[in-house]
Every structure is written in C-alpha cells, then in structure tokens.
Amino acid sequence: MSDTMKNSDPKDPTETAGLHVAPSPHIKNTGTDTQRMMIDVMIALLPIVLMSVYLFRLYAVKQLFICVIACLASEFLFVWMRGKAITLSDCSAAVTGIILALSLPGSAPWFVGVLASIVGIGIGKIIFGGLGMNIFNPAMVGRAFVMIAFAQLMGAGSYENMTGLVDAVSGATPLSALKFNGLTMDIAPLFWGKTNGSLGETSTAACLLGGLFLVIRKTASWQIPLSILLTVSVIAGITDITGSYSGVFLVHHLFGGALMFGAFFIATDPVTSPLTAKGKWYFGLGTGILIMVIRLFSGYPEGVMFAVLMMNAVTPLINRWTSPQPMGEA
Amino acid sequence: MSLFRFKGFPGTGSFRHGIHPPDNKALSYESKVEVMDTPETVTLPLLQNLGVPCKPIVKSGQTVRYGELIGVGEAFVSAALHSPIAGKVKKMKVVTLPNGKRLTAISIHAEGEQIPPEKLWEEMTSKDWPRDCISIYDPLTIVKIIHDSGIVGLGGAAFPTHVKVTPNDTRMIDTLMINGCECEPYLTCDYRLMKEASRSIVTGALLTGRAVSAKEIVICVEDNKPEAITKLREATEQTVIKIAVLKTKYPQGSEKQLVQAVLGLEIPLGGLPSDVGVAMSNVGTVAAVARGVIKESPLTHRVISISGKGIKTPKNLFVPIGISMGEVINFCGGITQDAARIIAGGPMMGFSFSDLTAPVTKGTSGITVLTHDEISNEQETSCVRCGRCVDACPMNLVPTRLALAARYNNPSIASQYHINACFECGCCTYVCPAKINLVQLIRTGKRLVAAWENR
Ligand code: SF4
Ligand code: SF4
C-alpha cells in the first residue's frame, strides 16, 4: 500500500489502475529478511538455552530473563532518546540479550546482567548508530564491562561458589582447573556439557547443533567458525604434543570452554565481522590465535571474549585489505 | 545440476557469483509465437538505440510503403529507421519511453494494401535459409546491409549492430558469440525464436561471423532450454558453429559474464568484448541480419514475450515495431485484477512504466506484469553487513559500500570502489535481507561520481 500512496498525483494513470512504477529490480528474494535472520539465531540458540536450563536450573532462567528484558528496555530507551524509530521488531536486541545471558556465569547477581545489557546495547550498539553501525559485538561489550567492573563476581571464583547447583556442575570450570590445578576431565561430560562454566558455553553438543543449523541456513558464515576451530586445534594440538598431554589439553581447549559458543554465535555476528569470504577466513584465523594466546599466556583461563572484541576492532582493516578485485581489474 | 558438464570450451560454463531467481518461464514457454495484425498506427521514436537519433526524411501527409526508409542514421553510432507498415505519415509527436526518455517520434497511420505480417513470420521460420553459400557475400557488404537495415541489438541494450561488426585493424575478432541465454526471469522471446526460427539464426550467425572474420562462432544457450538446444543442434549440423550449453544462472546473458563462462576470459574493467577478441550478438539480432542480407528486408518486426502473473494469457508475439504497449497487452487479454507493475523487459533489469501508449521499440524484448504478491514492498532496515550482496555481485564489487557511499554523498569512495563497473543487474538488491535497494542507490552514486569528476 505504501508504495501506491506515494503516487499521489491525481493525473497519474497508475493510481487509478492500482499500478505503480518503481526502479528495477522488481523482484526480491522473499526467503530472507533481517528479522528472519534473527529468528534463525534464536532457533539455533534454543538447544543451548534448554541445556543451560537443564544444567543450571533457576540460575539460567533468571539470568536469561534479566538480560533479555534489560536489553529490550535499553534498546527501547536509547533509541527513543535518540529520537529514532523503534527497532525492537528486528529482534536483534532480544538476540543480544540471550547471547549475553548465556555468556555470564549463573551466579552473577541481577545487577550484573542489567548493567551488562545497558552498556552492551547503549555503548556497544546505539551510540554507533544502531544495528549495522556498531563496530563491537554488543553482547561482548556488555560482558567485558562487567568483567572488569566486577572482577570478583565474574572471575574464576564465581563459578566455584555456586552452591546449591547440580552436583556435577559445581567446582572450577574445566579450563581453570586445567590451567591452575592441572586437573582434567573425561571427554564425555566436556562434550555433552555436564561441566561448569558460563551458562551457554558448557555443552559442545548443543552449540554444534545450533551452530550447524545457522551455517546450513546460511544465516552465519561457515568460514568463521571453521577457521577458528582449525586455528585453535592446530595451536592447542602443538601445545598438546610438545607438553605430552596425550590429547587431554586439546580436548579441553576445544570442548571445555567458550570456544564452540564463541565460534558459532559470537564471532559470526555479521555486523562486526568482515564482508568477504576471504576476510572471514582471516577473521577466524586471528580470533583463533588470540584465543590461544590469551588462554596460554595471560592470567585468564578463557580468551574468547577479548579475542572477538579485538578482532572486531580490526574488521574495518580486514575489509579494506580483502576488498574484492572487480572482474576485469588487471 | 550436479550432472552439469561443460566441454569443448576454455571456460567453466558459468561465472562467479550471481543468483537463482525463480525463472517463471513456464508461463509463456509453450506458447507458439502468434502474429499480430497490422495496427492502425505505429509510433516510431527517432532514437531506439544507444547513440544519436536518426534524421527523419519523411514529411507529414506523405505516404510510405512497407519497409520504406523514413529516418537515416547519419552518425556512426546511430541506426536507420523503416516503416513497418504501409500508410500515411502524420505529425511528429513526442513520446515517453518506459526508460523515462522523452523522444520525438514519427507516427504512421495504416493505409492501403498491407503485406500480411504472417508472411514475414513464415519467412523467418522457413527451413530454407542458406547455410553454405555464405562466402558469396563480401564482409563489407554485409556490414553495409546491417547498417542500412537499421539493425540494433535486440537483446535489450540496443547497441547499433554495424558498429560492433565494422572491421577494426587494432582489434581482431576471434570469436563471434551469439547470445541466446535469456537469463531474465519470465522472458521467452529468444527461446521461442531459437525453437521456431533456428535456421534464420544460423544463417544470420554465419553472415555476422563472415562480417567480423571470426574464426569461431558459438551460440550460447542456458541449460534450461533443452528444446531450443536440440533445434539449434539440428540447424547447425555441418556448419562451423558450436553450441555452448551454459549453467542456468542470472545474469548469464550479460556480456562480460558470458565471455567468462564460455571462453574463460575477463573483459578488462570499462572495456568491451572486442578487447578480448570477441563480438557478441543476440539471437534475435542475427536473425534480423539474415533477413536483411538474404531477404533484403529491414528491421521492422520483432518477437516479444508478454508474460507475468498479472497478464491474463501470456503469449509470445511477432509484432511490428512501433505498436503501442497497450494494444499488445490487450491482445493478451489485458491485465488481471491484482496486477501491480508493468515492466518493459524482465523483472531484474526492466523499466516499469504506466503510459500504455508507449511504443514497442527495437530493444523491447517483452512486457512483464507482476502482481502485488510478487513485488516486494517490505520496509527497508539497516544494513547488517552480512556480505550477501558481495557474494552475489557478478562483477565482484562491494555493493553495500557503493550504496553507502552514495547515501552519504561520498563520490571519492564510490569511484575508488569502482562504482562504474556496476551494470545494474540487480543481484545485490535481490539478495539483501535488509531490503535495501542497492541498485537505486548505486545509480545515484554514479551520477554523484560523474558530477564530481567533472568538477
Ligand atoms: S546484503 Fe544488504 S544487509 Fe547484507 S551487507 Fe549487503 S547491503 Fe548490507
Ligand atoms: S547491480 Fe551492480 S553492484 Fe549490484 S550485483 Fe549487479 S553489478 Fe554488482
């Protein structure tokens, strides 16, 4: 209807005939739109959400609830303050909320989730101009903020203090245990997720299931997760061999941390990753290297968040370096 | 699709990127070409091609025969104009073509005895187009006849054909490519022509090949037209002509993409096929060349396809150039209740228009009428930098960057990213999940760049 109404000149024969003119192309792919992409992401997140609720019970429900509501409210508030059209219907704020919640420890108190949401949406996204204009992944901006502001509540200790949790998932996260105490776990709980960690990162199985759905739907690129996983495998594999861990180190670094969740759901955010296929390979390579550098050489057991944020910062550069050569350009 | 094999040519049978829109050719695929009666009047714009207008040589009130020259193409890049009917010349008028150009036109009112158009079509479809005594025609004579017959590219771009085939010492032509890809959704006029008048295409191809002294002649067809391929195979037996069966993908029929697909060559940025030793003509164009040379009749009629879900009975028609769009549409039963957009050409690159008195010109390949369901009027949202436009662009450009440069009035970025290499195929807009009309922004960008370069 809106198109027809633009032709308001009464002498225009197109109006009487219910016809209107517009520039080519006249057909568009009806299969996708931004909202549909976001809904895809939510569908892909479902196995992870279910797994986190199964593992962490009310902690997970509470954290998800807080973050989604806070993200939607922040988006509404900030967009309204900037006097722009309300953009909640593209569902991107809801997706940010879910991803943020899943990247927090279940024990984090309510104000951590709320502040992370406000910072993530407000500073991470709306200040840059809203969806599509932001340089950094909003969920990771929010998480980085609370991680620094509330180091106590977010550090390795936060995972161990979760009293009242299912027995299987109390205690240190697999990567902390390995890094600080040299303790190891079997591969089965690592893969299925019966371990401790941030809400969404423990279950490799759930992340793979959702991630493959995204890749098959072409909502997420396959190059980014593949190149991250390959890079991490190579670096962790070499460390494993040189340190004679007989595979334990590799398995922990692949399945024991936020790697799967990060590779499929955080690094693949189209807005903050490169445009071209080649750029996506470089992005994945860089993210993989940074993850392992942080995990191996810094005080933190986990490096996915900072690695993605750093690569977000160089994405404009990657875009420039990998700008495609037009056909026929010598 | 996986069984696709491309043999005998250096290319791969396809090109990089591109899209697969539903082709919807079934609507008019099986409709045999019908011949329309001579209309009461025809309107012939003095410029129906790229280049400069022709000069009218008839006066109001004068009677003209069928095929009489009424406008001469004096400049090199111009084409002659002939009357497609017998009748009386009326006063000149100004018409608006679907592409928005306003042009002076000669209109002719039918009068006296007409040559039945059926006869012209029978000529086209007959089996006795020569294939072996082509060498009696001197290349330069062929070029001259092409020029005198007013032949332009019938595929849509309408570039005067004699310009392409005029021998040029600095650019030798190795290969003549005859384009029968017809990659635009809905359109089936070239398909029907290949199926029903394959012999005239073959003769025309041989003549054009002789004009450019091509070593090789290749007719290129997409693999979604098996019956046309069979017919052409029969018609080209014992000739030097080869048939290249290409993967069905949009925009396979675009010059640069086709050269890449068949010959594996890249036409340099801003260059022409002749830069890599290729001349390219549409199947309809070479059929017109055959008519011009063998039957000595100028370009006065063409096949167009009238299709789309918004047309009552989609058809392929043989019509005189200059007939009004409205008459042609009425002949197909008119438009349906839910028709939303009338397009000259196909839905990817055609021009939508509303003035049904506009004439069919030499470059009109068809009329597509889309319904409300088909045209998307979804709200535009922000670019999410998903890169799908980059993965779709057959020219390997970065459409989102070009569009943003246009939106934010930045011609230097636009030209740095080769905005002028974009040929407005529409693939980027087609795939964009944010429903941004990238092509439209890029058109604006090109104007910005032009103004900026002329500062
Ligand atoms: S396809 Fe659309 S949303 Fe995706 S990068 Fe291109 S312009 Fe942006
Ligand atoms: S319209 Fe231009 S930019 Fe868009 S896909 Fe076609 S050539 Fe590329």
PDB file of C-alpha atoms in Angstrom, chain B residues 187-398:
ATOM      1  CA  LEU B 187      11.049 -13.641 -20.872  1.00  0.00           C
ATOM      2  CA  THR B 188      10.780 -16.353 -23.524  1.00  0.00           C
ATOM      3  CA  CYS B 189      11.027 -14.469 -26.816  1.00  0.00           C
ATOM      4  CA  ASP B 190      14.563 -15.616 -27.587  1.00  0.00           C
ATOM      5  CA  TYR B 191      13.663 -19.144 -26.580  1.00  0.00           C
ATOM      6  CA  ARG B 192      10.726 -19.240 -28.992  1.00  0.00           C
ATOM      7  CA  LEU B 193      12.804 -17.703 -31.738  1.00  0.00           C
ATOM      8  CA  MET B 194      15.539 -20.299 -31.248  1.00  0.00           C
ATOM      9  CA  LYS B 195      12.958 -23.063 -31.263  1.00  0.00           C
ATOM     10  CA  GLU B 196      10.842 -21.860 -34.172  1.00  0.00           C
ATOM     11  CA  ALA B 197      13.260 -19.948 -36.358  1.00  0.00           C
ATOM     12  CA  SER B 198      16.566 -21.689 -35.668  1.00  0.00           C
ATOM     13  CA  ARG B 199      17.502 -21.730 -39.351  1.00  0.00           C
ATOM     14  CA  SER B 200      17.388 -17.967 -39.707  1.00  0.00           C
ATOM     15  CA  ILE B 201      19.552 -17.633 -36.598  1.00  0.00           C
ATOM     16  CA  VAL B 202      22.128 -19.987 -38.058  1.00  0.00           C
ATOM     17  CA  THR B 203      22.235 -18.121 -41.359  1.00  0.00           C
ATOM     18  CA  GLY B 204      22.494 -14.820 -39.543  1.00  0.00           C
ATOM     19  CA  ALA B 205      25.262 -16.166 -37.337  1.00  0.00           C
ATOM     20  CA  LEU B 206      27.238 -17.316 -40.369  1.00  0.00           C
ATOM     21  CA  LEU B 207      26.759 -13.950 -42.078  1.00  0.00           C
ATOM     22  CA  THR B 208      27.729 -11.983 -38.989  1.00  0.00           C
ATOM     23  CA  GLY B 209      30.700 -14.277 -38.461  1.00  0.00           C
ATOM     24  CA  ARG B 210      31.795 -13.555 -42.009  1.00  0.00           C
ATOM     25  CA  ALA B 211      31.383  -9.822 -41.474  1.00  0.00           C
ATOM     26  CA  VAL B 212      33.735  -9.839 -38.481  1.00  0.00           C
ATOM     27  CA  SER B 213      36.000 -12.572 -39.946  1.00  0.00           C
ATOM     28  CA  ALA B 214      35.540 -14.634 -36.816  1.00  0.00           C
ATOM     29  CA  LYS B 215      37.481 -17.868 -36.556  1.00  0.00           C
ATOM     30  CA  GLU B 216      34.849 -19.372 -34.342  1.00  0.00           C
ATOM     31  CA  ILE B 217      31.136 -18.932 -33.924  1.00  0.00           C
ATOM     32  CA  VAL B 218      29.481 -20.060 -30.715  1.00  0.00           C
ATOM     33  CA  ILE B 219      25.778 -19.971 -29.921  1.00  0.00           C
ATOM     34  CA  CYS B 220      25.324 -19.768 -26.153  1.00  0.00           C
ATOM     35  CA  VAL B 221      22.193 -21.145 -24.505  1.00  0.00           C
ATOM     36  CA  GLU B 222      21.398 -21.852 -20.849  1.00  0.00           C
ATOM     37  CA  ASP B 223      20.659 -25.450 -19.932  1.00  0.00           C
ATOM     38  CA  ASN B 224      17.057 -24.651 -19.009  1.00  0.00           C
ATOM     39  CA  LYS B 225      16.137 -24.532 -22.707  1.00  0.00           C
ATOM     40  CA  PRO B 226      16.733 -28.100 -23.903  1.00  0.00           C
ATOM     41  CA  GLU B 227      14.311 -27.896 -26.832  1.00  0.00           C
ATOM     42  CA  ALA B 228      15.997 -24.809 -28.225  1.00  0.00           C
ATOM     43  CA  ILE B 229      19.323 -26.579 -27.895  1.00  0.00           C
ATOM     44  CA  THR B 230      18.042 -29.595 -29.848  1.00  0.00           C
ATOM     45  CA  LYS B 231      16.708 -27.378 -32.623  1.00  0.00           C
ATOM     46  CA  LEU B 232      19.925 -25.400 -32.845  1.00  0.00           C
ATOM     47  CA  ARG B 233      21.989 -28.596 -32.890  1.00  0.00           C
ATOM     48  CA  GLU B 234      19.975 -29.796 -35.872  1.00  0.00           C
ATOM     49  CA  ALA B 235      20.228 -26.466 -37.632  1.00  0.00           C
ATOM     50  CA  THR B 236      23.978 -26.148 -37.114  1.00  0.00           C
ATOM     51  CA  GLU B 237      24.876 -29.642 -38.312  1.00  0.00           C
ATOM     52  CA  GLN B 238      27.683 -29.482 -40.850  1.00  0.00           C
ATOM     53  CA  THR B 239      28.409 -25.850 -40.099  1.00  0.00           C
ATOM     54  CA  VAL B 240      31.334 -24.382 -38.199  1.00  0.00           C
ATOM     55  CA  ILE B 241      29.020 -23.158 -35.479  1.00  0.00           C
ATOM     56  CA  LYS B 242      29.398 -24.633 -31.998  1.00  0.00           C
ATOM     57  CA  ILE B 243      26.767 -24.656 -29.302  1.00  0.00           C
ATOM     58  CA  ALA B 244      27.744 -23.833 -25.736  1.00  0.00           C
ATOM     59  CA  VAL B 245      25.259 -25.047 -23.127  1.00  0.00           C
ATOM     60  CA  LEU B 246      25.687 -22.958 -20.031  1.00  0.00           C
ATOM     61  CA  LYS B 247      24.597 -23.276 -16.452  1.00  0.00           C
ATOM     62  CA  THR B 248      21.323 -21.524 -15.754  1.00  0.00           C
ATOM     63  CA  LYS B 249      22.154 -18.607 -13.534  1.00  0.00           C
ATOM     64  CA  TYR B 250      21.342 -14.928 -13.542  1.00  0.00           C
ATOM     65  CA  PRO B 251      22.932 -12.843 -15.195  1.00  0.00           C
ATOM     66  CA  GLN B 252      24.442 -15.437 -17.517  1.00  0.00           C
ATOM     67  CA  GLY B 253      23.339 -13.444 -20.534  1.00  0.00           C
ATOM     68  CA  SER B 254      25.373 -10.419 -19.593  1.00  0.00           C
ATOM     69  CA  GLU B 255      28.274  -9.805 -21.956  1.00  0.00           C
ATOM     70  CA  LYS B 256      31.148  -9.998 -19.500  1.00  0.00           C
ATOM     71  CA  GLN B 257      29.742 -12.955 -17.619  1.00  0.00           C
ATOM     72  CA  LEU B 258      29.094 -14.891 -20.810  1.00  0.00           C
ATOM     73  CA  VAL B 259      32.589 -14.308 -22.141  1.00  0.00           C
ATOM     74  CA  GLN B 260      33.984 -15.507 -18.828  1.00  0.00           C
ATOM     75  CA  ALA B 261      31.735 -18.564 -18.764  1.00  0.00           C
ATOM     76  CA  VAL B 262      32.456 -19.723 -22.296  1.00  0.00           C
ATOM     77  CA  LEU B 263      35.968 -18.565 -23.049  1.00  0.00           C
ATOM     78  CA  GLY B 264      37.384 -18.108 -19.567  1.00  0.00           C
ATOM     79  CA  LEU B 265      38.430 -14.564 -20.455  1.00  0.00           C
ATOM     80  CA  GLU B 266      37.902 -11.439 -18.396  1.00  0.00           C
ATOM     81  CA  ILE B 267      36.954  -8.306 -20.275  1.00  0.00           C
ATOM     82  CA  PRO B 268      39.028  -5.501 -18.757  1.00  0.00           C
ATOM     83  CA  LEU B 269      37.271  -3.051 -16.478  1.00  0.00           C
ATOM     84  CA  GLY B 270      35.486  -0.487 -18.609  1.00  0.00           C
ATOM     85  CA  GLY B 271      36.359  -2.468 -21.731  1.00  0.00           C
ATOM     86  CA  LEU B 272      34.354  -4.150 -24.459  1.00  0.00           C
ATOM     87  CA  PRO B 273      34.223  -7.763 -25.670  1.00  0.00           C
ATOM     88  CA  SER B 274      36.341  -6.716 -28.626  1.00  0.00           C
ATOM     89  CA  ASP B 275      39.195  -6.094 -26.175  1.00  0.00           C
ATOM     90  CA  VAL B 276      39.465  -9.861 -25.798  1.00  0.00           C
ATOM     91  CA  GLY B 277      38.714 -10.611 -29.440  1.00  0.00           C
ATOM     92  CA  VAL B 278      35.021 -11.283 -29.039  1.00  0.00           C
ATOM     93  CA  ALA B 279      31.991  -9.884 -30.824  1.00  0.00           C
ATOM     94  CA  MET B 280      28.632 -10.628 -29.281  1.00  0.00           C
ATOM     95  CA  SER B 281      25.145 -10.506 -30.737  1.00  0.00           C
ATOM     96  CA  ASN B 282      21.772 -11.613 -29.540  1.00  0.00           C
ATOM     97  CA  VAL B 283      19.959 -14.438 -31.361  1.00  0.00           C
ATOM     98  CA  GLY B 284      17.204 -12.057 -32.486  1.00  0.00           C
ATOM     99  CA  THR B 285      19.773  -9.656 -33.836  1.00  0.00           C
ATOM    100  CA  VAL B 286      21.463 -12.209 -36.050  1.00  0.00           C
ATOM    101  CA  ALA B 287      18.083 -13.420 -37.297  1.00  0.00           C
ATOM    102  CA  ALA B 288      17.444  -9.818 -38.318  1.00  0.00           C
ATOM    103  CA  VAL B 289      20.832  -9.783 -40.048  1.00  0.00           C
ATOM    104  CA  ALA B 290      19.808 -12.872 -42.025  1.00  0.00           C
ATOM    105  CA  ARG B 291      16.569 -11.182 -43.071  1.00  0.00           C
ATOM    106  CA  GLY B 292      18.402  -8.033 -44.031  1.00  0.00           C
ATOM    107  CA  VAL B 293      21.050  -9.732 -46.122  1.00  0.00           C
ATOM    108  CA  ILE B 294      19.131 -12.608 -47.698  1.00  0.00           C
ATOM    109  CA  LYS B 295      15.627 -11.145 -47.991  1.00  0.00           C
ATOM    110  CA  GLU B 296      16.713  -7.551 -48.234  1.00  0.00           C
ATOM    111  CA  SER B 297      14.120  -6.564 -45.671  1.00  0.00           C
ATOM    112  CA  PRO B 298      14.961  -4.088 -42.942  1.00  0.00           C
ATOM    113  CA  LEU B 299      14.270  -4.477 -39.243  1.00  0.00           C
ATOM    114  CA  THR B 300      10.543  -3.768 -38.931  1.00  0.00           C
ATOM    115  CA  HIS B 301       9.195  -6.526 -36.725  1.00  0.00           C
ATOM    116  CA  ARG B 302      10.379  -8.473 -33.733  1.00  0.00           C
ATOM    117  CA  VAL B 303       9.341 -11.194 -31.333  1.00  0.00           C
ATOM    118  CA  ILE B 304       8.379 -10.068 -27.848  1.00  0.00           C
ATOM    119  CA  SER B 305       7.092 -12.035 -24.919  1.00  0.00           C
ATOM    120  CA  ILE B 306       4.202 -10.792 -22.830  1.00  0.00           C
ATOM    121  CA  SER B 307       4.223 -12.606 -19.547  1.00  0.00           C
ATOM    122  CA  GLY B 308       3.807 -12.413 -15.821  1.00  0.00           C
ATOM    123  CA  LYS B 309       1.163 -13.493 -13.369  1.00  0.00           C
ATOM    124  CA  GLY B 310      -0.550 -10.166 -13.956  1.00  0.00           C
ATOM    125  CA  ILE B 311      -1.309 -10.932 -17.621  1.00  0.00           C
ATOM    126  CA  LYS B 312      -4.476 -12.869 -18.458  1.00  0.00           C
ATOM    127  CA  THR B 313      -2.954 -15.049 -21.204  1.00  0.00           C
ATOM    128  CA  PRO B 314       0.825 -14.831 -21.507  1.00  0.00           C
ATOM    129  CA  LYS B 315       1.964 -15.043 -25.126  1.00  0.00           C
ATOM    130  CA  ASN B 316       4.902 -14.683 -27.438  1.00  0.00           C
ATOM    131  CA  LEU B 317       4.104 -12.321 -30.279  1.00  0.00           C
ATOM    132  CA  PHE B 318       5.538 -11.239 -33.586  1.00  0.00           C
ATOM    133  CA  VAL B 319       4.769  -7.538 -33.724  1.00  0.00           C
ATOM    134  CA  PRO B 320       5.632  -4.503 -35.821  1.00  0.00           C
ATOM    135  CA  ILE B 321       7.989  -2.103 -34.096  1.00  0.00           C
ATOM    136  CA  GLY B 322       6.041   0.983 -33.066  1.00  0.00           C
ATOM    137  CA  ILE B 323       2.845  -0.770 -31.956  1.00  0.00           C
ATOM    138  CA  SER B 324       1.655   0.505 -28.599  1.00  0.00           C
ATOM    139  CA  MET B 325       2.267  -1.446 -25.406  1.00  0.00           C
ATOM    140  CA  GLY B 326      -1.421  -1.175 -24.600  1.00  0.00           C
ATOM    141  CA  GLU B 327      -2.520  -2.880 -27.814  1.00  0.00           C
ATOM    142  CA  VAL B 328      -0.118  -5.720 -27.223  1.00  0.00           C
ATOM    143  CA  ILE B 329      -1.320  -6.152 -23.647  1.00  0.00           C
ATOM    144  CA  ASN B 330      -4.961  -6.103 -24.758  1.00  0.00           C
ATOM    145  CA  PHE B 331      -4.175  -8.771 -27.315  1.00  0.00           C
ATOM    146  CA  CYS B 332      -3.110 -10.949 -24.393  1.00  0.00           C
ATOM    147  CA  GLY B 333      -6.433 -10.434 -22.639  1.00  0.00           C
ATOM    148  CA  GLY B 334      -5.313  -7.432 -20.633  1.00  0.00           C
ATOM    149  CA  ILE B 335      -4.002  -7.300 -17.086  1.00  0.00           C
ATOM    150  CA  THR B 336      -5.518  -9.076 -14.115  1.00  0.00           C
ATOM    151  CA  GLN B 337      -7.159  -7.537 -11.050  1.00  0.00           C
ATOM    152  CA  ASP B 338      -4.090  -7.910  -8.875  1.00  0.00           C
ATOM    153  CA  ALA B 339      -1.593  -6.610 -11.433  1.00  0.00           C
ATOM    154  CA  ALA B 340       0.747  -4.229  -9.696  1.00  0.00           C
ATOM    155  CA  ARG B 341       3.564  -3.320 -12.003  1.00  0.00           C
ATOM    156  CA  ILE B 342       4.046  -3.277 -15.780  1.00  0.00           C
ATOM    157  CA  ILE B 343       7.623  -3.635 -16.896  1.00  0.00           C
ATOM    158  CA  ALA B 344       9.254  -3.197 -20.272  1.00  0.00           C
ATOM    159  CA  GLY B 345      11.693  -6.108 -20.323  1.00  0.00           C
ATOM    160  CA  GLY B 346      12.196  -8.552 -17.484  1.00  0.00           C
ATOM    161  CA  PRO B 347      11.807  -8.053 -13.728  1.00  0.00           C
ATOM    162  CA  MET B 348      15.523  -7.789 -12.939  1.00  0.00           C
ATOM    163  CA  MET B 349      16.605  -5.012 -15.281  1.00  0.00           C
ATOM    164  CA  GLY B 350      13.424  -3.834 -16.997  1.00  0.00           C
ATOM    165  CA  PHE B 351      11.803  -0.424 -16.601  1.00  0.00           C
ATOM    166  CA  SER B 352       8.393  -0.151 -15.031  1.00  0.00           C
ATOM    167  CA  PHE B 353       6.053   2.238 -16.778  1.00  0.00           C
ATOM    168  CA  SER B 354       2.481   3.391 -16.673  1.00  0.00           C
ATOM    169  CA  ASP B 355       1.922   5.081 -20.020  1.00  0.00           C
ATOM    170  CA  LEU B 356       0.424   2.304 -22.125  1.00  0.00           C
ATOM    171  CA  THR B 357       0.600   4.406 -25.285  1.00  0.00           C
ATOM    172  CA  ALA B 358       4.379   3.974 -25.235  1.00  0.00           C
ATOM    173  CA  PRO B 359       5.528   2.083 -28.346  1.00  0.00           C
ATOM    174  CA  VAL B 360       7.362  -1.208 -28.604  1.00  0.00           C
ATOM    175  CA  THR B 361      10.853  -0.301 -29.782  1.00  0.00           C
ATOM    176  CA  LYS B 362      13.619  -2.306 -31.389  1.00  0.00           C
ATOM    177  CA  GLY B 363      15.093  -3.095 -27.996  1.00  0.00           C
ATOM    178  CA  THR B 364      11.861  -4.166 -26.287  1.00  0.00           C
ATOM    179  CA  SER B 365      12.251  -7.845 -25.523  1.00  0.00           C
ATOM    180  CA  GLY B 366       8.975  -8.170 -23.722  1.00  0.00           C
ATOM    181  CA  ILE B 367       6.484  -6.926 -21.210  1.00  0.00           C
ATOM    182  CA  THR B 368       6.281  -8.437 -17.752  1.00  0.00           C
ATOM    183  CA  VAL B 369       3.332  -7.718 -15.493  1.00  0.00           C
ATOM    184  CA  LEU B 370       3.895  -8.553 -11.842  1.00  0.00           C
ATOM    185  CA  THR B 371       1.212  -8.947  -9.209  1.00  0.00           C
ATOM    186  CA  HIS B 372       1.041  -7.405  -5.761  1.00  0.00           C
ATOM    187  CA  ASP B 373       2.305 -10.637  -4.225  1.00  0.00           C
ATOM    188  CA  GLU B 374       5.440 -10.623  -6.287  1.00  0.00           C
ATOM    189  CA  ILE B 375       6.676  -7.105  -5.869  1.00  0.00           C
ATOM    190  CA  SER B 376       8.253  -6.584  -2.548  1.00  0.00           C
ATOM    191  CA  ASN B 377       7.359  -3.502  -0.644  1.00  0.00           C
ATOM    192  CA  GLU B 378       8.925  -4.536   2.582  1.00  0.00           C
ATOM    193  CA  GLN B 379      10.322  -1.849   4.789  1.00  0.00           C
ATOM    194  CA  GLU B 380      13.997  -1.174   4.402  1.00  0.00           C
ATOM    195  CA  THR B 381      16.074  -1.868   7.527  1.00  0.00           C
ATOM    196  CA  SER B 382      19.711  -1.199   8.310  1.00  0.00           C
ATOM    197  CA  CYS B 383      22.494  -2.983   6.518  1.00  0.00           C
ATOM    198  CA  VAL B 384      23.681  -5.789   8.789  1.00  0.00           C
ATOM    199  CA  ARG B 385      26.889  -6.165   6.772  1.00  0.00           C
ATOM    200  CA  CYS B 386      26.080  -9.771   6.085  1.00  0.00           C
ATOM    201  CA  GLY B 387      28.052  -9.704   2.854  1.00  0.00           C
ATOM    202  CA  ARG B 388      25.373 -11.418   0.789  1.00  0.00           C
ATOM    203  CA  CYS B 389      25.434  -8.619  -1.750  1.00  0.00           C
ATOM    204  CA  VAL B 390      29.181  -9.115  -2.089  1.00  0.00           C
ATOM    205  CA  ASP B 391      28.681 -12.838  -2.643  1.00  0.00           C
ATOM    206  CA  ALA B 392      26.005 -12.158  -5.274  1.00  0.00           C
ATOM    207  CA  CYS B 393      27.695  -9.455  -7.331  1.00  0.00           C
ATOM    208  CA  PRO B 394      28.811 -10.891 -10.667  1.00  0.00           C
ATOM    209  CA  MET B 395      31.248  -8.021 -11.077  1.00  0.00           C
ATOM    210  CA  ASN B 396      32.841  -8.823  -7.719  1.00  0.00           C
ATOM    211  CA  LEU B 397      32.108  -5.392  -6.290  1.00  0.00           C
ATOM    212  CA  VAL B 398      31.122  -4.409  -2.742  1.00  0.00           C
TER     213      VAL B 398
END
